[in-house]
XYZ file of C-alpha atoms in Angstrom:
784
model
C 9.660 -41.127 -2.592
C 6.876 -38.927 -0.319
C 7.986 -36.068 -2.276
C 8.614 -37.113 -5.523
C 4.399 -39.403 -5.204
C 3.468 -35.590 -3.889
C 4.445 -33.882 -7.155
C 3.271 -36.811 -9.531
C 0.316 -36.573 -8.366
C 0.451 -33.080 -7.784
C 1.030 -32.749 -11.690
C -0.872 -35.007 -12.830
C -4.480 -33.096 -10.965
C -2.929 -29.791 -12.127
C -3.025 -30.763 -15.699
C -5.941 -32.500 -15.037
C -8.221 -30.313 -13.316
C -7.013 -27.175 -16.298
C -7.708 -29.463 -19.064
C -11.672 -30.229 -17.458
C -11.823 -26.259 -16.194
C -11.108 -24.717 -19.932
C -14.554 -24.475 -21.225
C -12.812 -23.240 -25.179
C -10.370 -26.490 -25.087
C -12.003 -29.007 -27.813
C -11.241 -32.562 -28.239
C -8.149 -31.538 -30.346
C -6.491 -29.092 -28.100
C -6.199 -30.854 -24.971
C -5.084 -34.343 -27.710
C -2.417 -32.092 -28.594
C -1.588 -31.178 -24.757
C -1.481 -34.598 -24.117
C 0.355 -35.193 -27.693
C 3.408 -32.295 -26.803
C 3.412 -32.892 -22.340
C 6.846 -33.469 -21.642
C 6.730 -36.776 -19.420
C 6.248 -39.861 -21.201
C 2.080 -41.001 -21.262
C 0.304 -44.216 -22.932
C -3.103 -44.910 -22.758
C -3.327 -49.111 -22.139
C -6.815 -51.088 -22.034
C -6.316 -52.487 -18.700
C -8.246 -55.708 -20.169
C -6.464 -56.795 -23.017
C -2.699 -54.791 -22.402
C -3.263 -52.674 -25.711
C -1.689 -49.784 -26.244
C -4.082 -47.754 -27.669
C -2.034 -43.682 -27.083
C 1.537 -42.932 -26.394
C 2.488 -39.132 -26.541
C 5.543 -38.326 -28.364
C 7.600 -37.905 -25.454
C 6.177 -41.927 -24.711
C 7.908 -42.409 -28.226
C 10.831 -40.499 -27.838
C 11.872 -43.137 -24.745
C 10.691 -46.345 -25.867
C 12.649 -45.183 -29.251
C 9.202 -46.988 -31.566
C 7.242 -44.653 -33.616
C 3.778 -44.443 -33.215
C 2.522 -46.707 -35.271
C 4.416 -49.673 -33.812
C 4.203 -48.403 -29.784
C 0.585 -48.204 -30.090
C 0.263 -51.439 -32.151
C 2.313 -53.364 -29.487
C 0.271 -54.521 -26.397
C 2.038 -53.216 -22.657
C 3.174 -57.016 -22.051
C 6.142 -56.764 -24.776
C 7.909 -53.441 -23.110
C 6.985 -54.962 -19.131
C 10.210 -56.963 -18.179
C 7.372 -58.921 -16.175
C 5.906 -62.145 -17.420
C 2.070 -61.721 -19.096
C 0.508 -63.462 -16.182
C 1.997 -60.950 -13.850
C 1.747 -57.809 -15.866
C -2.404 -58.861 -16.455
C -1.803 -59.315 -12.532
C -0.853 -55.365 -12.238
C -2.933 -53.972 -14.993
C -6.019 -55.827 -12.691
C -5.040 -54.356 -9.645
C -4.785 -50.760 -11.605
C -8.193 -51.457 -12.938
C -9.831 -52.076 -9.867
C -7.868 -49.105 -8.203
C -6.042 -50.882 -5.647
C -2.916 -50.067 -6.334
C -2.163 -46.814 -8.572
C 1.796 -46.341 -8.558
C 4.003 -49.098 -9.118
C 7.887 -49.766 -10.258
C 8.452 -51.756 -13.180
C 11.391 -52.695 -15.376
C 10.737 -51.937 -19.327
C 11.997 -53.072 -22.228
C 13.329 -49.850 -25.268
C 13.274 -50.951 -28.714
C 17.889 -50.803 -27.999
C 17.156 -53.954 -26.048
C 18.246 -51.604 -23.050
C 15.741 -52.189 -20.100
C 15.236 -48.956 -17.753
C 13.630 -49.169 -14.431
C 10.575 -46.949 -14.358
C 8.200 -45.375 -11.869
C 4.513 -45.677 -12.995
C 1.352 -43.592 -11.592
C -1.641 -45.476 -13.375
C -5.001 -44.451 -13.113
C -8.712 -45.657 -14.683
C -11.541 -44.224 -16.355
C -14.021 -45.340 -18.096
C -15.186 -44.587 -22.240
C -17.009 -46.130 -24.207
C -17.586 -49.318 -22.335
C -14.436 -49.866 -22.047
C -11.776 -49.233 -18.991
C -8.761 -47.265 -20.336
C -5.359 -46.627 -17.930
C -4.138 -43.786 -18.256
C -0.504 -44.205 -17.200
C 2.200 -41.205 -16.414
C 5.949 -43.018 -16.503
C 8.996 -41.821 -14.657
C 12.309 -43.426 -15.905
C 14.063 -43.605 -11.829
C 16.953 -46.254 -13.805
C 19.872 -43.502 -12.967
C 18.307 -43.089 -9.207
C 17.765 -47.120 -9.063
C 21.959 -47.781 -9.744
C 22.478 -44.619 -7.811
C 21.311 -46.889 -4.728
C 22.705 -50.125 -5.856
C 25.682 -48.089 -6.434
C 25.788 -46.946 -3.060
C 24.808 -50.347 -1.278
C 27.421 -52.723 -3.539
C 29.868 -49.997 -2.396
C 29.577 -50.142 1.340
C 29.479 -54.026 1.453
C 32.333 -53.617 -1.139
C 34.773 -51.396 1.282
C 33.231 -53.505 4.592
C 34.510 -57.057 3.094
C 37.309 -55.419 1.999
C 37.894 -53.580 5.658
C 37.179 -56.815 6.509
C 39.774 -58.717 4.295
C 42.501 -56.629 5.223
C 41.830 -56.602 8.991
C 41.754 -60.628 8.286
C 45.477 -59.923 6.737
C 46.955 -58.115 9.275
C 46.488 -60.476 12.392
C 47.313 -63.347 9.530
C 50.963 -61.840 9.439
C 51.003 -60.430 12.599
C 51.076 -64.332 14.045
C 53.023 -65.471 10.814
C 55.273 -63.087 11.444
C 55.629 -63.946 15.083
C 55.783 -67.602 13.991
C 58.611 -67.059 11.432
C 60.884 -66.524 14.030
C 60.863 -70.620 15.270
C 60.579 -71.611 11.890
C 62.820 -73.595 9.352
C 64.269 -72.017 6.308
C 61.946 -73.612 4.027
C 58.777 -72.911 6.247
C 60.065 -68.946 6.301
C 60.647 -69.090 2.290
C 56.642 -70.172 2.826
C 55.599 -67.449 4.557
C 57.402 -64.699 2.689
C 55.727 -65.988 -0.307
C 52.107 -65.878 0.925
C 53.344 -62.747 2.483
C 54.033 -61.253 -1.104
C 50.755 -62.763 -2.515
C 48.775 -60.815 -0.271
C 50.608 -57.232 -0.376
C 49.565 -58.060 -4.012
C 46.439 -57.998 -3.210
C 46.378 -55.495 -0.578
C 47.412 -52.939 -3.203
C 44.953 -53.939 -5.705
C 42.284 -52.998 -3.273
C 40.493 -49.732 -4.700
C 41.620 -46.965 -2.305
C 44.438 -46.826 0.426
C 44.530 -49.232 3.308
C 46.850 -47.723 5.669
C 47.701 -48.911 9.395
C 48.821 -46.282 11.769
C 50.485 -46.159 15.050
C 48.505 -44.575 17.671
C 50.856 -41.758 18.986
C 50.865 -37.999 18.973
C 51.107 -38.013 15.150
C 49.607 -40.851 13.965
C 52.242 -41.610 12.118
C 51.821 -44.064 8.783
C 52.963 -47.253 9.442
C 51.585 -49.012 6.020
C 50.161 -47.691 3.136
C 49.176 -49.245 -0.114
C 49.870 -48.308 -3.728
C 46.522 -47.007 -3.662
C 46.947 -43.722 -2.408
C 48.774 -42.480 -4.933
C 45.822 -43.134 -7.264
C 43.899 -41.301 -4.096
C 45.784 -38.533 -3.520
C 48.802 -38.095 -5.610
C 51.523 -39.082 -2.922
C 53.699 -41.835 -3.067
C 53.308 -44.597 0.271
C 57.279 -43.408 0.683
C 56.183 -39.986 1.044
C 53.032 -40.767 3.178
C 55.231 -43.717 5.309
C 56.272 -42.132 8.707
C 54.604 -38.869 7.768
C 58.482 -38.339 5.292
C 57.335 -35.856 3.056
C 53.777 -34.698 4.239
C 51.242 -35.862 7.688
C 47.825 -37.225 6.354
C 46.619 -35.033 8.693
C 47.097 -31.897 6.753
C 45.057 -33.773 3.572
C 41.943 -33.533 5.024
C 40.288 -30.636 4.631
C 40.770 -28.053 6.843
C 37.748 -27.900 8.425
C 37.070 -31.755 9.110
C 40.248 -32.541 10.930
C 39.066 -31.976 14.158
C 35.522 -33.771 13.860
C 37.477 -36.921 12.028
C 39.658 -36.484 15.721
C 36.649 -36.215 18.005
C 35.287 -39.263 15.608
C 37.831 -41.451 16.051
C 38.717 -41.178 19.926
C 35.231 -42.311 20.431
C 35.978 -45.461 18.910
C 38.874 -45.911 19.998
C 37.110 -45.407 23.393
C 34.426 -47.720 22.277
C 36.254 -50.311 20.223
C 34.023 -49.530 18.108
C 34.268 -48.986 13.738
C 35.375 -45.787 12.788
C 33.351 -44.623 9.740
C 32.678 -41.041 7.930
C 32.860 -39.597 4.488
C 35.327 -36.004 4.239
C 36.504 -33.989 1.586
C 40.488 -34.317 0.955
C 42.612 -32.333 -0.923
C 45.656 -34.015 -3.229
C 48.733 -33.728 -4.817
C 47.629 -30.913 -7.439
C 45.432 -29.339 -5.399
C 41.714 -30.449 -6.255
C 39.585 -32.110 -3.737
C 38.006 -35.096 -3.323
C 35.606 -36.906 -1.425
C 36.471 -40.158 0.612
C 34.832 -42.520 2.456
C 37.019 -43.405 5.433
C 36.283 -46.862 7.317
C 38.685 -48.325 10.503
C 39.487 -49.853 13.528
C 41.152 -49.697 16.902
C 43.805 -52.752 17.177
C 44.739 -53.326 20.900
C 47.575 -55.553 22.049
C 47.543 -56.652 25.488
C 44.578 -54.692 26.038
C 46.608 -51.093 24.886
C 45.880 -49.354 22.370
C 48.572 -50.025 19.875
C 47.482 -49.060 16.060
C 44.301 -47.760 14.037
C 43.839 -49.889 10.864
C 41.517 -48.620 8.080
C 40.670 -48.695 4.327
C 39.981 -45.342 2.850
C 38.228 -44.994 -0.434
C 37.139 -42.168 -3.008
C 33.285 -41.497 -2.959
C 33.343 -38.554 -5.271
C 31.202 -39.720 -8.218
C 28.688 -40.940 -5.280
C 28.904 -37.705 -3.643
C 28.696 -35.259 -6.387
C 25.454 -38.048 -7.295
C 24.003 -37.514 -3.827
C 24.291 -33.808 -4.262
C 22.816 -33.616 -7.324
C 19.781 -35.989 -5.991
C 19.640 -33.853 -2.887
C 19.458 -30.549 -5.029
C 17.088 -32.133 -7.341
C 14.854 -33.006 -4.663
C 15.076 -29.106 -3.126
C 14.159 -27.655 -6.013
C 11.440 -30.010 -6.841
C 10.340 -29.089 -2.875
C 11.014 -25.627 -3.551
C 8.821 -25.778 -6.615
C 5.998 -27.116 -4.155
C 6.389 -24.362 -2.436
C 6.713 -21.666 -5.042
C 3.608 -23.038 -7.234
C 1.404 -19.948 -7.535
C -1.361 -22.354 -6.415
C -2.239 -23.581 -2.916
C -1.115 -26.675 -1.567
C -1.265 -28.215 1.572
C -0.665 -32.350 2.098
C -1.364 -34.197 5.647
C -1.184 -37.168 6.730
C -3.085 -40.117 6.921
C -4.604 -39.057 9.737
C -5.908 -35.760 7.810
C -3.280 -33.716 10.212
C -1.677 -30.785 7.959
C 2.513 -31.569 7.309
C 2.940 -28.484 4.970
C 1.849 -25.557 3.696
C 2.615 -23.410 0.784
C 2.825 -19.465 1.010
C -0.049 -19.531 -1.220
C -2.531 -21.803 0.930
C -0.817 -19.833 3.773
C -1.967 -16.318 2.439
C -5.846 -17.528 1.390
C -6.333 -19.254 4.940
C -4.835 -16.837 6.750
C -2.323 -19.850 8.416
C 1.177 -18.849 8.966
C 2.626 -22.923 7.991
C 4.024 -22.794 11.859
C 0.693 -22.463 12.875
C -1.187 -24.983 10.713
C 0.981 -27.968 10.933
C -0.316 -30.221 13.037
C -3.731 -29.539 12.784
C -6.754 -30.825 11.484
C -7.052 -29.911 7.826
C -11.000 -29.876 8.037
C -10.423 -26.498 10.810
C -7.933 -24.992 8.535
C -9.625 -25.216 4.911
C -13.138 -24.207 5.509
C -15.196 -23.884 2.528
C -19.223 -23.499 1.671
C -21.483 -23.454 -0.921
C -21.640 -19.504 -2.435
C -25.396 -19.491 -3.344
C -26.667 -21.924 0.002
C -23.994 -20.670 2.119
C -23.525 -24.165 3.718
C -20.993 -26.012 4.954
C -19.081 -28.546 1.694
C -17.578 -31.730 2.886
C -14.083 -31.723 3.459
C -12.157 -33.006 0.470
C -9.534 -34.998 2.500
C -12.154 -37.254 3.970
C -13.405 -37.764 0.512
C -9.875 -39.141 -0.566
C -9.355 -41.311 2.098
C -12.931 -41.927 2.055
C -13.147 -43.144 -1.733
C -9.059 -43.387 -1.972
C -9.628 -41.364 -5.382
C -8.781 -38.297 -6.766
C -12.240 -35.734 -5.740
C -12.936 -32.389 -7.491
C -15.157 -29.547 -5.387
C -18.131 -27.769 -7.232
C -16.966 -24.196 -9.013
C -19.032 -23.020 -6.617
C -17.101 -22.455 -3.794
C -15.763 -20.294 -1.285
C -12.995 -20.372 1.341
C -13.606 -18.778 4.185
C -10.810 -17.731 5.492
C -9.356 -17.487 9.079
C -10.697 -13.379 9.146
C -13.689 -14.320 7.556
C -12.509 -13.186 4.149
C -13.857 -14.750 1.388
C -12.254 -16.310 -2.379
C -13.959 -18.465 -4.656
C -11.672 -21.606 -5.671
C -11.006 -24.126 -8.359
C -9.820 -27.003 -5.599
C -8.668 -31.150 -6.666
C -7.742 -33.129 -4.068
C -6.017 -36.510 -4.446
C -4.790 -39.194 -2.418
C -0.585 -39.643 -1.689
C 0.743 -43.330 -1.444
C 3.602 -45.029 -1.069
C 5.826 -47.726 -3.482
C 3.448 -50.210 -2.812
C 0.145 -48.277 -3.076
C -0.940 -47.614 0.363
C -2.252 -44.103 0.912
C 0.060 -42.302 3.309
C -1.881 -39.210 2.443
C -3.110 -36.920 1.118
C -2.573 -33.793 -1.318
C -5.372 -30.291 -2.131
C -4.123 -28.140 -4.654
C -6.768 -25.013 -4.735
C -5.779 -21.876 -6.479
C -7.730 -18.554 -6.363
C -10.713 -18.036 -8.492
C -11.834 -14.770 -8.165
C -10.959 -13.172 -11.784
C -12.767 -16.118 -13.263
C -15.528 -16.174 -11.216
C -15.700 -12.184 -11.626
C -15.839 -13.120 -14.718
C -18.327 -15.829 -14.899
C -20.973 -13.370 -12.330
C -20.227 -10.720 -15.299
C -21.300 -13.486 -18.308
C -24.025 -14.534 -15.869
C -25.086 -10.650 -15.287
C -24.930 -9.714 -19.029
C -27.162 -13.176 -20.257
C -29.965 -11.978 -17.918
C -29.576 -7.850 -17.800
C -29.342 -5.347 -20.783
C -25.803 -3.871 -21.152
C -27.150 -0.148 -21.423
C -29.761 -0.017 -19.053
C -28.349 -1.893 -16.701
C -32.440 -3.536 -16.407
C -33.633 -7.028 -17.448
C -33.124 -8.227 -21.086
C -35.791 -9.985 -22.886
C -34.516 -13.407 -22.794
C -34.916 -12.873 -18.065
C -38.410 -11.638 -19.184
C -39.453 -14.673 -20.944
C -38.157 -16.979 -18.076
C -39.566 -15.258 -15.121
C -42.612 -15.123 -17.438
C -42.704 -18.728 -17.538
C -41.847 -19.011 -13.549
C -44.693 -16.288 -12.316
C -47.874 -17.013 -14.769
C -48.885 -19.324 -11.409
C -51.986 -18.750 -10.091
C -50.762 -17.009 -6.854
C -49.747 -14.234 -9.057
C -52.985 -13.312 -10.408
C -54.151 -10.663 -11.514
C -50.911 -10.629 -13.254
C -50.307 -7.216 -15.563
C -48.300 -6.373 -18.400
C -47.480 -2.833 -19.482
C -45.681 -2.320 -22.779
C -43.708 1.066 -23.054
C -42.799 2.259 -26.688
C -40.300 5.284 -27.076
C -41.384 7.617 -29.391
C -38.825 9.715 -31.652
C -35.836 7.032 -31.188
C -34.715 7.172 -34.870
C -35.488 11.190 -34.845
C -33.069 11.643 -32.375
C -30.731 8.969 -33.342
C -30.309 11.301 -37.093
C -30.444 14.162 -35.044
C -28.263 14.336 -32.425
C -26.151 10.623 -33.032
C -26.298 7.438 -31.126
C -24.763 8.241 -27.994
C -27.892 10.829 -27.800
C -30.199 8.025 -28.801
C -28.226 5.706 -26.047
C -29.037 8.582 -23.338
C -32.944 8.514 -24.034
C -33.070 5.223 -23.855
C -31.217 4.854 -20.246
C -33.461 8.017 -19.454
C -36.295 6.442 -20.284
C -35.563 2.988 -18.558
C -34.756 5.078 -15.184
C -37.381 7.028 -15.408
C -39.937 3.377 -15.635
C -37.352 1.085 -12.826
C -39.070 4.209 -10.775
C -42.722 3.998 -10.822
C -42.635 0.337 -10.500
C -43.079 -1.907 -7.342
C -40.908 -3.651 -5.758
C -41.047 -7.461 -6.951
C -42.348 -6.276 -10.645
C -39.884 -6.952 -13.397
C -38.348 -4.041 -15.718
C -36.605 -5.676 -18.912
C -35.675 -4.353 -22.126
C -37.900 -6.122 -24.393
C -36.153 -4.884 -27.390
C -34.496 -1.480 -29.233
C -37.080 1.080 -28.225
C -40.007 -0.474 -26.020
C -39.787 -1.569 -22.450
C -41.973 -4.534 -20.764
C -43.082 -4.710 -16.931
C -44.744 -7.572 -15.768
C -47.054 -6.746 -12.481
C -48.138 -9.760 -10.034
C -50.932 -9.880 -8.490
C -51.878 -6.167 -10.328
C -55.330 -5.977 -11.677
C -55.566 -3.459 -14.687
C -56.914 -0.668 -12.646
C -52.997 -1.201 -10.900
C -51.282 -1.653 -14.578
C -53.038 2.023 -16.211
C -52.241 3.742 -12.803
C -48.641 2.658 -12.608
C -48.298 3.199 -17.024
C -50.267 7.049 -15.868
C -47.973 7.265 -13.376
C -44.408 6.103 -16.129
C -45.516 8.590 -19.027
C -45.538 11.170 -16.653
C -42.254 10.219 -14.994
C -40.506 10.283 -18.671
C -42.261 13.484 -19.965
C -39.658 15.063 -16.599
C -37.120 13.914 -18.878
C -35.323 15.643 -21.719
C -32.850 14.971 -24.338
C -31.312 18.286 -25.305
C -34.189 19.836 -24.269
C -36.299 17.931 -26.217
C -38.898 16.342 -23.946
C -38.535 12.762 -23.659
C -42.328 10.905 -24.502
C -43.494 7.170 -25.025
C -46.551 5.558 -25.841
C -48.127 2.590 -23.180
C -50.471 -0.063 -23.643
C -51.286 -2.587 -20.753
C -53.951 -5.593 -20.409
C -54.116 -8.107 -17.211
C -54.557 -12.295 -16.874
C -57.256 -13.175 -14.558
C -58.014 -16.543 -14.808
C -55.589 -19.872 -16.175
C -57.387 -20.335 -18.999
C -56.107 -16.612 -20.483
C -52.909 -17.479 -22.274
C -50.074 -15.238 -21.174
C -49.293 -14.684 -25.032
C -52.425 -13.172 -26.154
C -52.740 -10.533 -22.848
C -49.058 -9.601 -23.809
C -50.528 -9.397 -27.052
C -53.492 -7.437 -26.146
C -51.168 -4.445 -24.204
C -48.871 -4.224 -27.290
C -51.942 -3.786 -29.414
C -53.147 -0.765 -27.221
C -49.972 0.413 -26.811
C -49.945 1.059 -30.728
C -52.984 2.483 -30.468
C -52.103 5.556 -28.574
C -48.730 5.241 -30.292
C -50.717 6.225 -34.079
C -52.801 8.876 -32.222
C -49.253 10.546 -30.751
C -46.475 10.304 -33.716
C -47.770 13.095 -35.560
C -47.468 15.712 -32.917
C -44.959 13.827 -30.952
C -42.456 13.960 -34.144
C -43.858 17.149 -35.673
C -43.166 19.217 -32.165
C -39.845 17.230 -31.626
C -38.456 18.477 -35.327
C -39.454 21.773 -34.931
C -37.498 21.800 -31.231
C -34.528 20.846 -33.199
C -34.885 23.969 -35.831
C -35.080 25.871 -32.504
C -31.831 24.823 -31.076
C -29.880 25.132 -34.397
C -31.257 28.428 -34.762
C -30.370 29.148 -31.321
C -27.330 27.677 -31.213
C -26.257 29.833 -35.055
C -28.891 33.064 -35.363
C -27.523 34.415 -38.819
C -29.545 31.167 -40.001
C -32.556 31.772 -38.483
C -32.239 35.081 -40.861
C -31.485 32.471 -43.614
C -34.250 29.662 -43.270
C -36.494 32.693 -43.047
C -35.321 34.863 -46.046
C -34.615 31.282 -48.093
C -38.667 30.507 -47.025
C -39.820 34.203 -48.888
C -37.893 33.564 -51.353
C -39.254 30.117 -52.153
C -42.506 31.526 -52.036
C -41.750 33.846 -54.563
C -40.216 31.667 -56.780
C -42.900 29.163 -56.874
C -45.682 31.553 -56.812
C -43.739 32.405 -60.398
C -43.524 29.492 -61.728
C -47.523 28.794 -61.370
C -47.315 26.381 -58.414
C -50.731 26.061 -56.142
C -51.459 27.385 -53.118
C -50.323 24.558 -51.136
C -47.152 23.679 -53.259
C -46.138 26.793 -52.569
C -46.746 26.627 -48.706
C -45.045 23.621 -48.566
C -42.025 24.560 -50.585
C -42.096 27.662 -47.876
C -41.359 25.107 -45.262
C -39.075 22.985 -46.732
C -37.321 26.654 -47.807
C -36.843 27.528 -43.990
C -36.005 23.664 -43.205
C -33.772 23.058 -45.588
C -30.343 22.696 -43.735
C -31.991 21.459 -40.664
C -29.619 18.613 -40.909
C -26.685 21.057 -39.456
C -27.650 20.237 -35.982
C -25.032 17.199 -36.203
C -22.386 19.772 -37.307
C -20.678 22.053 -34.250
C -20.285 25.012 -33.529
C -16.382 25.201 -34.522
C -16.965 23.503 -37.197
C -19.771 26.202 -38.893
C -18.273 29.321 -38.067
C -14.542 27.905 -39.403
C -13.421 31.303 -41.375
C -10.742 29.909 -42.704
C -10.932 27.480 -45.966
C -11.978 24.017 -44.520
C -10.033 20.691 -45.015
C -11.368 17.578 -47.176
C -12.707 16.635 -44.251
C -14.596 19.127 -43.304
C -16.158 19.751 -46.496
C -17.017 16.019 -46.253
C -19.063 16.750 -43.137
C -20.683 19.839 -44.577
C -21.641 17.821 -47.546
C -23.670 14.746 -45.058
C -26.416 17.706 -44.170
C -28.765 17.380 -46.406
C -29.052 13.523 -46.329
C -29.147 13.899 -42.664
C -32.060 16.649 -42.733
C -34.025 14.241 -45.062
C -33.981 11.735 -42.916
C -35.266 13.793 -40.111
C -38.382 15.038 -41.802
C -39.135 11.038 -42.892
C -40.118 10.292 -39.498
C -42.719 12.896 -39.311
C -46.148 12.040 -41.534
C -46.181 16.332 -41.088
C -42.843 16.992 -43.621
C -42.437 13.695 -45.289
C -43.387 15.632 -48.273
C -40.420 18.219 -47.997
C -37.886 15.488 -47.604
C -36.532 14.657 -51.073
C -36.800 18.770 -51.599
C -34.260 19.033 -48.249
C -32.452 16.033 -49.079
C -31.416 16.688 -53.341
C -31.148 20.877 -52.492
C -26.842 21.074 -53.216
C -27.416 18.481 -56.322
C -26.793 20.770 -59.444
C -28.271 20.911 -63.031
C -24.952 19.382 -64.614
C -24.510 16.535 -62.185
C -21.809 17.509 -60.089
C -23.431 18.362 -56.700
C -24.313 16.012 -53.779
C -25.184 13.648 -52.046
C -26.182 10.996 -54.932
C -25.167 13.462 -57.878
C -28.143 13.951 -59.625
C -28.894 15.486 -62.868
C -31.620 17.743 -64.437
C -34.833 16.703 -63.839
C -33.624 13.770 -61.716
C -33.503 16.393 -59.128
C -36.678 17.478 -57.657
C -38.740 20.953 -58.961
C -38.578 21.993 -55.483
C -34.753 20.948 -54.463
C -34.151 23.156 -57.519
C -36.160 26.026 -56.235
C -34.670 25.736 -52.832
C -31.406 25.640 -54.472
C -31.640 29.752 -56.312
C -33.660 30.764 -52.908
C -29.957 29.496 -50.772
C -27.542 30.597 -52.888
C -28.490 33.710 -53.769
C -29.374 34.446 -49.919
C -25.494 32.932 -49.131
C -24.543 35.375 -51.623
C -26.099 38.741 -50.572
C -25.576 38.068 -46.879
C -22.483 38.634 -44.731
C -20.970 35.578 -43.368
C -17.887 35.352 -40.656
C -15.686 33.879 -43.691
C -16.194 36.694 -45.829
C -18.031 40.090 -47.288
C -21.978 40.253 -49.415
C -22.382 40.454 -52.456
C -24.430 43.264 -53.923
C -27.771 41.823 -55.712
C -27.100 43.061 -59.196
C -23.604 40.656 -58.920
C -25.380 37.932 -57.054
C -27.733 37.309 -60.709
C -25.341 37.806 -62.717
C -23.377 34.808 -60.499
C -26.210 32.796 -61.132
C -27.110 34.298 -65.018
C -23.627 32.622 -65.589
C -24.134 29.503 -63.362
C -27.517 28.800 -65.247
C -27.251 24.964 -66.917
C -24.346 24.479 -65.001
C -25.318 24.651 -61.342
C -28.525 25.861 -61.662
C -31.856 25.039 -63.480
C -31.710 27.651 -66.078
C -35.154 28.019 -66.722
C -35.785 28.785 -62.813
C -32.229 30.739 -63.491
C -34.201 33.353 -66.274
C -37.416 33.707 -63.814
C -35.865 33.930 -60.906
C -33.363 36.890 -62.349
C -36.968 38.384 -63.097
C -38.248 38.506 -60.249
C -38.796 41.844 -58.500
C -38.309 41.549 -54.552
C -36.448 43.346 -52.294
C -33.135 42.203 -50.349
């Protein structure tokens, strides 16, 4: 019973705490878990007895549908009187008892003995009883059968002993009686023999001699052993001792000798081998018979208990399996007695506490299970003491650390519950806990990510704003703020990809953090913005730190391009100042500096990108210069003004800047390009346009560069523009770029002559090229 109570409570606690801990469970999920669980579960109103919830297992067990069962009261099921049921409900509601044994009626009229664990909880002003019900009818019937069996055979054995004594006396007297009296005695003897022959089992008398010779065997021996009485009488065919399983023979002989010596009852269970070779378990009860103080006979009865033995073995196997389950579960389990001394500690608990089973058993629970709060480090109250004090289940906080014997700290989830006997008295406790390290680490990761920027590791805006509220007090005045904006992030992203942009952000973050003081709060405020909170720093200190930050950032480079930032600062000196306005002032100062530095900053980055492209592909340098020169000539011939010609020449020199994103292997490939590779190359006009749009200096040439691969007939890329839809500058760049490409040596082909190139342009006039510009280009006199 003790083990059973422990396991039921173990199951209930595990199920309850698991459902409670999973934050992702919805109410529907939880109800479904209850509904589909294999254990019989009912929720009953403690006041009225109304069944308000029944799971599927309950419906199968009682034989009612959900609607039928949930329209009934528990009084209609319980075999007690309504008054008695009410008393038991109120006892459970007051937690005076939580464990009950009842007899419940099923829909078909059958009465089943059930074990009920019932715990109260309060909901919307009602006290409800959550009950887990287990059918223990087979176990109860088994116990009743065994008790009745033993009483029955004790009575039979007593009767048999009395009968034999009666027969002995009467037979002795028979010799002295009249014939009529003799006939009456013979009839009485026959009646008694019939009674004995109908006794279930084998009644016997054997002589106490060397062979224990059988003198009397009842008819029941045939059913029990397969041998007829005459085969056993006087050991005629078989010695009964040889029927006994060999390993039990000497044991039984010694026990009989003890009974003879002490003149006591012999009782023993053992297996026999029947005539057909099968094995049966029997219970033998016997006693020695003395005459004149000398042992003469052994009388007894042997009964078949095979069915009972099998049931006992199943029960034992079931208990062993339950205990093995308790030992094998993935959670740590420790049970104690009423004094809090450890009785059982499973392998998981041994590993987590550092104590072996032999070391822990008998120790005070608190000396083995040492727990502290992870934040304060203070020792937590012993859960077993809480259980005994409250007489109810307790659950520890999620912030609990178990300190093992060797000082190892393990975050755990923990619950403890009382173990009660069948009368409901607390006889011990069970503590169930699990290693929560994985969930603990995930919780810490979530906490970290909720307050940190995933890319830089700095605090995020959420944390900054919480810290700002905490630090906006007079003890931190003067309180300064620095806002930092990274220059050229979009340009770097467009030119080199977002991975390079991320590297730019990370390097900037590291440079900022390096120049700040201990106690300053550095956070990523937005995509390319950072913010620094400086307690006890006046405006001069904020300015100096801003200057150091800008200098430190400038030392960092991305693809040999120097990084730059714009920084602004402001200071709060008095409580009357609004901190939001201080931040706004710092932001305005930052944007003023950014506006001044943006032109030169973006232009320098673009020039750096162009220099990188030309350094990576030397032939691009000649190509860029040639296209720029040809654009200048054609622009002048087309009647463009000096400023337009100058801008056109710059556009010609920068027309392939978008190729910075292409790999060297692709640009230098000599084999025929695949469709995928062609697709990558065709992206460079738009990429070049985006890069140049980031700079006010080059914004006017961005559209021409983005469209320089469009065709007059609309079959170009990237947008498929046609005719005059294509900007004039782009049409000029297209002619200049095509001519230089045809007349220059490339890794994948030889150069065309000036004349061949002009002929090809002429043939493509009106198709690839603007026909008017193609004719004008053919009339130009220039040297290749």
